[in-house]
Tab-separated table of C-alpha atoms and ligand atoms in Angstrom:
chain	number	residue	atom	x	y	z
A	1	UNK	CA	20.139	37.647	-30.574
A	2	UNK	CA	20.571	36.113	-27.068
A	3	UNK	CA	17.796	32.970	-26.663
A	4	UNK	CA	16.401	32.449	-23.188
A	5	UNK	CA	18.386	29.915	-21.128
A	6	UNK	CA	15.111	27.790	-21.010
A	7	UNK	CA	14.831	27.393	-24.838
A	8	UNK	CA	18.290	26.512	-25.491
A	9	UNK	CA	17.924	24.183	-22.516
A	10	UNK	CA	15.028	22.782	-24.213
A	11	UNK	CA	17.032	22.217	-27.624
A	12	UNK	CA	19.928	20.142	-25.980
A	13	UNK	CA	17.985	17.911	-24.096
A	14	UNK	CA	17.955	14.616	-25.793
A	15	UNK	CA	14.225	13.682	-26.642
A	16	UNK	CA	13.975	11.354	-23.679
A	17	UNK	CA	14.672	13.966	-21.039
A	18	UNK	CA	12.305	16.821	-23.293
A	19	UNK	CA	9.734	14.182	-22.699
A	20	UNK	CA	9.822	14.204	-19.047
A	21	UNK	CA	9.990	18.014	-18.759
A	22	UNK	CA	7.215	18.878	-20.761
A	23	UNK	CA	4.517	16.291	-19.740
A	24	UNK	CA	3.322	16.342	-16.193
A	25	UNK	CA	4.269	13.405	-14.050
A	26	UNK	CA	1.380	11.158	-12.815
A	27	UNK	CA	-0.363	11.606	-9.478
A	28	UNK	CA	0.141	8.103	-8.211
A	29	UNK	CA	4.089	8.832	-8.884
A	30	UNK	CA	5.071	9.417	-5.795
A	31	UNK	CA	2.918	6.636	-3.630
A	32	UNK	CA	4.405	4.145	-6.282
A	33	UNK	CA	7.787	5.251	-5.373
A	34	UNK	CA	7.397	4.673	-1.776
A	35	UNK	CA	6.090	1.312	-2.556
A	36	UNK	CA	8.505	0.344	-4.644
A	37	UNK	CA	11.307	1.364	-2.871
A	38	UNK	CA	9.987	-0.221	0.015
A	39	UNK	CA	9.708	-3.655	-1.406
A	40	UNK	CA	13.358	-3.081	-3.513
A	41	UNK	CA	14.825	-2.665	-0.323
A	42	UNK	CA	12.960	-5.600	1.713
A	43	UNK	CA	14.241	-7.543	-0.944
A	44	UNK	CA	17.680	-6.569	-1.538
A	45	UNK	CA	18.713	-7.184	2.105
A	46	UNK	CA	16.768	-10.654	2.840
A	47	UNK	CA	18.826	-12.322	0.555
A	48	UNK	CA	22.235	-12.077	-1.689
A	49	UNK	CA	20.769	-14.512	-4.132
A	50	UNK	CA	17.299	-12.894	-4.047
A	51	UNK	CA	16.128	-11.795	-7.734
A	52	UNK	CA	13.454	-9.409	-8.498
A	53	UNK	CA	11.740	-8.748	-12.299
A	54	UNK	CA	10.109	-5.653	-13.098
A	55	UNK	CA	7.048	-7.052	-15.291
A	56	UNK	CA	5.528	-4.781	-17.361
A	57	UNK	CA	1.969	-5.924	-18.673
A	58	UNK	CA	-0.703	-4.641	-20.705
A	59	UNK	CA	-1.488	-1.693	-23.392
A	60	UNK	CA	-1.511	2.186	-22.830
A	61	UNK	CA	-4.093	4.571	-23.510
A	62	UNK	CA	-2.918	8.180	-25.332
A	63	UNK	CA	-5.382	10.809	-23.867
A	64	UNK	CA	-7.189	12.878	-26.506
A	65	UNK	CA	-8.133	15.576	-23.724
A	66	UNK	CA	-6.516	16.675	-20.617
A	67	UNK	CA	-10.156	15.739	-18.746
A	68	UNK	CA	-10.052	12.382	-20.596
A	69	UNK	CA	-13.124	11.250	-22.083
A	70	UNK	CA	-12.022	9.858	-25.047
A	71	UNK	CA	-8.496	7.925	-25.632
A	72	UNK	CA	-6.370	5.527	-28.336
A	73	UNK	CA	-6.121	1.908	-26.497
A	74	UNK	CA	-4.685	-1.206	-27.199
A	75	UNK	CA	-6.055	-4.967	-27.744
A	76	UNK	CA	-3.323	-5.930	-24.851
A	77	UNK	CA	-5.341	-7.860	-21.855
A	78	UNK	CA	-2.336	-8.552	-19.865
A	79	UNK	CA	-2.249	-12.069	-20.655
A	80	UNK	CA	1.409	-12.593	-21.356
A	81	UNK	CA	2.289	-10.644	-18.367
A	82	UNK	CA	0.595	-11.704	-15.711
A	83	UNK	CA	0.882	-15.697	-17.095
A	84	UNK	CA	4.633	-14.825	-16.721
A	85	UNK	CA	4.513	-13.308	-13.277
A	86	UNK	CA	2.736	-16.501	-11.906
A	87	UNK	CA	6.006	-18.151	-13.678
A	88	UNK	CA	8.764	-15.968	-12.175
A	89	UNK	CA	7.071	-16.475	-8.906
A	90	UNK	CA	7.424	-20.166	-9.051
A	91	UNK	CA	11.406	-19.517	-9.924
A	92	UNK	CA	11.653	-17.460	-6.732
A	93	UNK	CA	12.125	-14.004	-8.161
A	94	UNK	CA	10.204	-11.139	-6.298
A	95	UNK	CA	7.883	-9.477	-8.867
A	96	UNK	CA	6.604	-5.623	-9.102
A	97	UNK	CA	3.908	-6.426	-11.560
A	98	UNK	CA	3.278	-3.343	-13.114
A	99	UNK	CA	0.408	-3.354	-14.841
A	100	UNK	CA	-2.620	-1.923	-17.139
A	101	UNK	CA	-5.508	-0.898	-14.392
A	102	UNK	CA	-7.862	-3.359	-14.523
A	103	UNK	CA	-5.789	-6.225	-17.029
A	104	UNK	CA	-5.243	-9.371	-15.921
A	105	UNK	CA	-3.598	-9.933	-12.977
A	106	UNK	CA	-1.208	-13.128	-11.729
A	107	UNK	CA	-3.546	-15.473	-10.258
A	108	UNK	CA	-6.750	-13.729	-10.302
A	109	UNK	CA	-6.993	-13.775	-14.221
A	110	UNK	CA	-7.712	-17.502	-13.879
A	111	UNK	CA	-11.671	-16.242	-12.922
A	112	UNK	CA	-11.398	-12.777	-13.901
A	113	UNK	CA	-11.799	-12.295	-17.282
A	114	UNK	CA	-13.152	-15.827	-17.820
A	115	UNK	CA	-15.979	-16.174	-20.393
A	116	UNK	CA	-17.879	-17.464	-17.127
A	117	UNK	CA	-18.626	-14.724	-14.482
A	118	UNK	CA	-17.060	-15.050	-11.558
A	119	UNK	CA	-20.197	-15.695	-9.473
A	120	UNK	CA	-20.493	-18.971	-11.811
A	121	UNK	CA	-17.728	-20.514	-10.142
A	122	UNK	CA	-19.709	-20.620	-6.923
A	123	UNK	CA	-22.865	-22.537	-5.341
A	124	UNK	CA	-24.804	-21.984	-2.339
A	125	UNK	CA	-24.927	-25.036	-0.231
A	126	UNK	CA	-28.392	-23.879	1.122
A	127	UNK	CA	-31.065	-26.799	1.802
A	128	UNK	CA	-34.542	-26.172	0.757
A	129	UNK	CA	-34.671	-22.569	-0.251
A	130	UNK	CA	-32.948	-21.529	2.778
A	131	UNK	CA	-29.768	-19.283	1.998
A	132	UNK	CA	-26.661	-21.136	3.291
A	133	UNK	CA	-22.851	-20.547	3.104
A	134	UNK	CA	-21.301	-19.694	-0.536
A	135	UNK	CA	-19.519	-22.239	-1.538
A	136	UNK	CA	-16.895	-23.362	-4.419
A	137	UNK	CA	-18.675	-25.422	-7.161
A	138	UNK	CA	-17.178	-28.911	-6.894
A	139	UNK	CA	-15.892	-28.833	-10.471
A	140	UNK	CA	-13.395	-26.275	-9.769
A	141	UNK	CA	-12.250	-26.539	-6.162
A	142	UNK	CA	-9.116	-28.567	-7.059
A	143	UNK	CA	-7.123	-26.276	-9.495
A	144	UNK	CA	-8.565	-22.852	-7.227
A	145	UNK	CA	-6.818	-24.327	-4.261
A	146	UNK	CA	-3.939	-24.517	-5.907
A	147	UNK	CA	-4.194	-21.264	-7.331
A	148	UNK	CA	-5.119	-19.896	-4.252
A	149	UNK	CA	-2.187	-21.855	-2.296
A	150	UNK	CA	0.504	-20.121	-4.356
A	151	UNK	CA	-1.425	-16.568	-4.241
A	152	UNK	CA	-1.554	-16.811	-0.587
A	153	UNK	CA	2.676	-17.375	-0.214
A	154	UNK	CA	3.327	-15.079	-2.744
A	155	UNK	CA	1.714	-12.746	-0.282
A	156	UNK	CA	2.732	-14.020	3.000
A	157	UNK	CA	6.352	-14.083	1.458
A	158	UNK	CA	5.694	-10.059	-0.073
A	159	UNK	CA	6.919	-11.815	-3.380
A	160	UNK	CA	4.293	-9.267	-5.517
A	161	UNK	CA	3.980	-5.830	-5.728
A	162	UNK	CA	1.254	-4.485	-8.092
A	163	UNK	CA	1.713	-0.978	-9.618
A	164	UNK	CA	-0.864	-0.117	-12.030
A	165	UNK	CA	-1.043	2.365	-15.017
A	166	UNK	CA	-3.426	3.719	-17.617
A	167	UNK	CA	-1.730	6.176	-19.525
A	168	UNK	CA	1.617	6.259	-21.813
A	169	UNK	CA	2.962	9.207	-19.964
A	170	UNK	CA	2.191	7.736	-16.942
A	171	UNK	CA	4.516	4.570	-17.448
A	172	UNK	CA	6.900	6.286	-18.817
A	173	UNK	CA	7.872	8.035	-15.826
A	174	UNK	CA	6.731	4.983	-13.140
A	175	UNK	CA	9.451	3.109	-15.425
A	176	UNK	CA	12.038	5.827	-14.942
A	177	UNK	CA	11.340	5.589	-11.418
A	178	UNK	CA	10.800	1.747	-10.951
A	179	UNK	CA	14.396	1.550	-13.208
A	180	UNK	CA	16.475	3.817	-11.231
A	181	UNK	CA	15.250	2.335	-7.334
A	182	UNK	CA	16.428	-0.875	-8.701
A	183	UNK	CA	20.097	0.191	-9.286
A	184	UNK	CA	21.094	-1.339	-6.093
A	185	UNK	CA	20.593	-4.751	-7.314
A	186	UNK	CA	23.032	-4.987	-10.119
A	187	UNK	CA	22.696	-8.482	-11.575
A	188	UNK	CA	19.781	-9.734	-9.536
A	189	UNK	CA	17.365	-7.236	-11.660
A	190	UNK	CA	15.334	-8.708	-14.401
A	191	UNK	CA	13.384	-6.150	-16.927
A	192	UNK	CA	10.490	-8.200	-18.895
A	193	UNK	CA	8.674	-6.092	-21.066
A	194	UNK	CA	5.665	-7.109	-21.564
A	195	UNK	CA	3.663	-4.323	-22.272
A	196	UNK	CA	1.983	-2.515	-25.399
A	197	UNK	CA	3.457	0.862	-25.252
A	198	UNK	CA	1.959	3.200	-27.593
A	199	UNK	CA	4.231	4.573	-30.033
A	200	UNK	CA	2.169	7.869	-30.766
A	201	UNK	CA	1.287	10.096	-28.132
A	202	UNK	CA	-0.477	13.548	-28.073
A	203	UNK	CA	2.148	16.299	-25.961
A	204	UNK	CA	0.685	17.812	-23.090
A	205	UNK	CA	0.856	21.060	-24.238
A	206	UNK	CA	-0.940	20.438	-27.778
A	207	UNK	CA	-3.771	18.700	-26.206
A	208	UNK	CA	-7.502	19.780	-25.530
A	209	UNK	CA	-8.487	20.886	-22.109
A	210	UNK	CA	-12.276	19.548	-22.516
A	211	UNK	CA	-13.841	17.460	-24.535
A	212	UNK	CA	-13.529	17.548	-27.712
A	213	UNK	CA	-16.696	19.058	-29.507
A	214	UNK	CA	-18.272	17.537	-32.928
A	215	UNK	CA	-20.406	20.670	-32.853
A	216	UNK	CA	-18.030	23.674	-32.843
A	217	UNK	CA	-18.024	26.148	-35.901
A	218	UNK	CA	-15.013	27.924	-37.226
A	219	UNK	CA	-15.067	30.783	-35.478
A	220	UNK	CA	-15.503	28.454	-32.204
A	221	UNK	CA	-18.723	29.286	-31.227
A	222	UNK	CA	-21.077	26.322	-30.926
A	223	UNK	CA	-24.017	25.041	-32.882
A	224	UNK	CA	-26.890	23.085	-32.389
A	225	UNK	CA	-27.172	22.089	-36.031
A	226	UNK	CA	-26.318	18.321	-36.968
A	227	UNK	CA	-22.526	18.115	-38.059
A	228	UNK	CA	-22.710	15.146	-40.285
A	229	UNK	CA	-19.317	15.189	-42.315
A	230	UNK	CA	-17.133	17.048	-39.518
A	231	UNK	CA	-13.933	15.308	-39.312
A	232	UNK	CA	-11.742	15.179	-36.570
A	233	UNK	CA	-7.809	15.203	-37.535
A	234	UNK	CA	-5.344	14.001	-34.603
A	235	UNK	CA	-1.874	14.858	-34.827
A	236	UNK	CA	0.352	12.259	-33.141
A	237	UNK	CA	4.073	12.950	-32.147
A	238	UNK	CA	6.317	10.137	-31.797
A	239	UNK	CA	7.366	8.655	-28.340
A	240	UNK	CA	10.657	8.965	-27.667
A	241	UNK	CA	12.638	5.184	-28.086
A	242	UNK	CA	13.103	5.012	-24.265
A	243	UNK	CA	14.420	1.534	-24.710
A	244	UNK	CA	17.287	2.758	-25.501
A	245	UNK	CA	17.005	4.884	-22.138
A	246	UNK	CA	16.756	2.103	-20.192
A	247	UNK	CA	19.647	0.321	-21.211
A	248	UNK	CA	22.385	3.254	-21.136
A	249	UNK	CA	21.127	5.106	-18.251
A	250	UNK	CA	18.243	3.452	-16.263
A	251	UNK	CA	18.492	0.153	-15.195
A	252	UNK	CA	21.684	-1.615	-13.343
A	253	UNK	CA	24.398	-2.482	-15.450
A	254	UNK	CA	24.646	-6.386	-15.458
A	255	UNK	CA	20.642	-6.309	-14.865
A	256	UNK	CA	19.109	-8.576	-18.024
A	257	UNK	CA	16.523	-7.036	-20.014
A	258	UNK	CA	14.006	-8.616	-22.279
A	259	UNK	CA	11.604	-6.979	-24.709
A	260	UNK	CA	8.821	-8.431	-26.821
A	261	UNK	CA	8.489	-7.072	-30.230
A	262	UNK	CA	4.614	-7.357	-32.076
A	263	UNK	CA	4.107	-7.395	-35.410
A	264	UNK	CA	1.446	-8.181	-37.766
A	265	UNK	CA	3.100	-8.869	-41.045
A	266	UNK	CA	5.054	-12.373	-41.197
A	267	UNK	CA	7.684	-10.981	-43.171
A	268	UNK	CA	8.623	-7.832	-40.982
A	269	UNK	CA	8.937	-9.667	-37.554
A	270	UNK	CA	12.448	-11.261	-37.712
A	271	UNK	CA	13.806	-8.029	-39.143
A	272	UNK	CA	12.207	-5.773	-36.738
A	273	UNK	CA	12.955	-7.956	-33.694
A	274	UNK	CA	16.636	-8.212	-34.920
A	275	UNK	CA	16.818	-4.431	-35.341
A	276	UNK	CA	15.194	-3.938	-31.788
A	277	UNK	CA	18.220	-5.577	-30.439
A	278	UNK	CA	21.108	-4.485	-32.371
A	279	UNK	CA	19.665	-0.932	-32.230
A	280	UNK	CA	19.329	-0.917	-28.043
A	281	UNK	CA	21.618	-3.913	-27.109
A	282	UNK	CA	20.245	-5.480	-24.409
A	283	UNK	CA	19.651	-9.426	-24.046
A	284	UNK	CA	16.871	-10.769	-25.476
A	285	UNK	CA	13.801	-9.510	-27.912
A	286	UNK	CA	11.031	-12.269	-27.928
A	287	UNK	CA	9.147	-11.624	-30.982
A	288	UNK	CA	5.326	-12.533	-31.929
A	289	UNK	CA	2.715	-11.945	-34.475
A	290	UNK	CA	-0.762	-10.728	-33.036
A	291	UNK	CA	-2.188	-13.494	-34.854
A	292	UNK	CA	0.021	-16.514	-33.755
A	293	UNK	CA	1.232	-14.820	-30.235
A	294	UNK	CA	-0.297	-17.535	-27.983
A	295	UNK	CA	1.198	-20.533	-29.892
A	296	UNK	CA	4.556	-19.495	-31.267
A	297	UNK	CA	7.433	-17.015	-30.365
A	298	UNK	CA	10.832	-16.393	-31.535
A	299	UNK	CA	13.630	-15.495	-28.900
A	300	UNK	CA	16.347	-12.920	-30.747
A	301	UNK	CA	19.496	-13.181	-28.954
A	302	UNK	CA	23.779	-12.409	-29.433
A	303	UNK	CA	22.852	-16.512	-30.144
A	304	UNK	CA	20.875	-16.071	-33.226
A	305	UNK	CA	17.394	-17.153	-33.234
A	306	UNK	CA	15.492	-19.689	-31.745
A	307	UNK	CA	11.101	-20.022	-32.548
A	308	UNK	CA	9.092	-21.651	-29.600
A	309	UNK	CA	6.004	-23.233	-30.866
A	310	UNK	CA	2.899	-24.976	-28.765
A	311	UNK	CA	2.820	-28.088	-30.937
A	312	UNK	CA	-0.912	-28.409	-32.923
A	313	UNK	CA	-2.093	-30.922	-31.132
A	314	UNK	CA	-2.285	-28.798	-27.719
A	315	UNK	CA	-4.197	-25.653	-29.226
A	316	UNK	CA	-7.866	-25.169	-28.759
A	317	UNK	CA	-10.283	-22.603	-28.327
A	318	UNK	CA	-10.461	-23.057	-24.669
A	319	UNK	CA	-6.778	-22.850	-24.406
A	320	UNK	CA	-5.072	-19.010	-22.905
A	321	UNK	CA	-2.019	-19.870	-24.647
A	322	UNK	CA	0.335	-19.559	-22.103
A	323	UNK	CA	3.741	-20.310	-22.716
A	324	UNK	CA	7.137	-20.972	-19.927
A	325	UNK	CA	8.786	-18.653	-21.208
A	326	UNK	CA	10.181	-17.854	-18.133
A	327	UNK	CA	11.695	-21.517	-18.511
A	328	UNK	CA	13.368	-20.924	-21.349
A	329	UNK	CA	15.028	-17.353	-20.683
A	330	UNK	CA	16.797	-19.109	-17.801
A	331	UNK	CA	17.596	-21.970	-19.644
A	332	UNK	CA	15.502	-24.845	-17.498
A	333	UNK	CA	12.617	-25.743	-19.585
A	334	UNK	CA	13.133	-28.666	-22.162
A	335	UNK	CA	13.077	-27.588	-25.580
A	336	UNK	CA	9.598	-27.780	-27.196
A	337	UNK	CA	7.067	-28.751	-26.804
A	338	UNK	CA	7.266	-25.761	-24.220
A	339	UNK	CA	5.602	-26.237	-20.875
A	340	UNK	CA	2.003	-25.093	-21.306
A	341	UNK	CA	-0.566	-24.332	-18.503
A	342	UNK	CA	-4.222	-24.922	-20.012
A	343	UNK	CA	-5.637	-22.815	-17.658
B	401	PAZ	O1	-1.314	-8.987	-23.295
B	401	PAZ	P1	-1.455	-10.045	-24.329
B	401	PAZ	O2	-1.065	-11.410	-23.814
B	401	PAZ	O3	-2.809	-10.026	-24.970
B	401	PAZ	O4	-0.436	-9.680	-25.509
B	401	PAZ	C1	0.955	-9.744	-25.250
B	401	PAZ	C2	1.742	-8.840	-26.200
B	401	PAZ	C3	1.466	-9.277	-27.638
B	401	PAZ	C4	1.306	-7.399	-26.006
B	401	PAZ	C5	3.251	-9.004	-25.872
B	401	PAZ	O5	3.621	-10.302	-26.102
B	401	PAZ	C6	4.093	-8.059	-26.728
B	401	PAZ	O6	4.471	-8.371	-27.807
B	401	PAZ	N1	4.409	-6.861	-26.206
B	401	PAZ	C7	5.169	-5.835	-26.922
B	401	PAZ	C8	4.263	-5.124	-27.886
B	401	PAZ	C9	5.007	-4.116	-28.754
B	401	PAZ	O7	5.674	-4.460	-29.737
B	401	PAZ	O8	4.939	-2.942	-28.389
């Protein structure tokens, strides 16, 4: 029996290209696209030394329902990502910062997420009662001006693009996109992924139009009766490895790509983050344990291994944990101590 073209279509495409035909690319694809190209192609003709990183940043959600009221997140707040944007920035590379909505951002986190609000970073110079200008509280005015001095010329410059996402589907194909604008670049292209991709994902096709009722009988009909002991049972397919997309087909050849590997058992992490790069060969797998991630990391490279540690004494509560990495992929920060920002 003769199948339909489609089907047998279907059952040669390699799981990467299934994925994009049977999910539904995002809404903001296509204004992303302009935007990116835009600032891809500013960059590529200013300057032949000009580099630009693609930093990825943050978790993804997995939708339970098409109408999304209810979805499987991540602890990620963006914290490595957009600590390492501020970094590349300083090095001169142009950055599309694409990012979780509503993580941390380069610059901005230093007041955004703070365990202050924001509004407790400012005063009202007012005398007597009388409302007067808003003001910066005198404790913090030196380090905001020079956070604000280097947000300002990375935007005068157009040194930052920020591209946001929420979903895994959705940065799956703003990656695909993002990947293949930056061809033109060859060796001036820098991939550092950041992010906390979801491996487990729910295909458009098996998922729920509405939301998902605790109250629905059998025979679907609904009740008003309590429904203590109802279970819900999710089915998860896997995500396709698109790292290994990336690398063959995607990005520029000569472009260096670096991918962070997260584990939670101590004695899984070096084998895992060895595996990642002898499975997708690309350049560099930086490795870290949830519980250790903002003192100590372990670069996996063709040169064997090599841990970066915050030394004791530098740790506290207060501290974000942010690490030069940037530094040390290019070779220019000393070896440890690494270079630490307190912020
Ligand atoms: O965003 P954050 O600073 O809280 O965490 C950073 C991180 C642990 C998500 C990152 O360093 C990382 O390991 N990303 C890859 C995660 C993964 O294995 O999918």
């Amino acid at each position: 029996m003769m199948l339909p073209r489609i089907s047998l279509l279907a059952q040669d495409a390699d799981p990467a290209t299934q994925y994009f035909s049977s999910n539904p690319a995002p809404k903001s694809l296509q204004n992303h696209t302009t935007l990116a190209r835009e600032f891809i192609n500013y960059h590529h003709g200013i300057s032949p030394h000009r580099r630009l990183v693609l930093v990825t940043s943050g978790g993804t959600t997995v939708p339970l329902e098409n109408q999304t009221v209810r979805f499987i997140d991540n602890f990620s707040a963006g914290t490595r990502g957009a600590t390492s944007a501020e970094y590349f920035l300083q090095e001169g590379y142009a950055v599309i910062f694409f990012h979780r909505q509503f993580s941390l951002l380069p610059y901005s986190r230093h007041y955004s997420h703070s365990t202050n609000c924001f509004l407790d970073f400012m005063d009202e110079d007012g005398l007597e009662g009388k409302p007067g200008s808003v003001v910066v509280r005198k404790e913090y005015q030196e380090k905001m001006n020079h956070v604000l001095q280097q947000y300002h010329s990375a935007k005068k410059n157009r040194m930052l693009l920020l591209l946001s996402f929420t979903t895994v589907t959705e940065y799956l194909f703003e990656l695909r996109s993002l990947a293949t604008l930056m061809r033109p670049l060859g060796n001036r292209a820098m991939f550092y992924l950041a992010a906390a991709v979801s491996d487990f994902f729910i295909p458009r096709d098996k998922m729920e139009e509405h939301k998902i009722q605790s109250s629905e009988q059998s025979d679907g009909s609904i009740t008003d009766q309590p429904t203590a002991g109802k279970q819900l049972v999710i089915n998860l397919d896997p995500v396709p490895k698109f790292l290994s997309t990336l690398v063959s087909a995607w990005a520029p050849s000569g472009s260096m790509i670096v991918s962070f590997k997260l584990e939670t058992d101590p004695d899984l992490l070096l084998s895992k983050a060895q595996q990642s790069l002898h499975r997708y060969h690309h350049d560099l797998v930086i490795g870290n344990l949830l519980a250790t991630r903002k003192w100590e990391v372990v670069f996996i490279s063709k040169e064997g291994e090599k841990w970066i540690r915050v030394p004791k004494a530098r740790r506290s509560k207060s501290f974000s944990g942010v690490e030069n990495l940037v530094g040390k992929i290019e070779g220019k920060a000393e070896d440890t101590p690494v270079d630490l920002d307190a912020g």
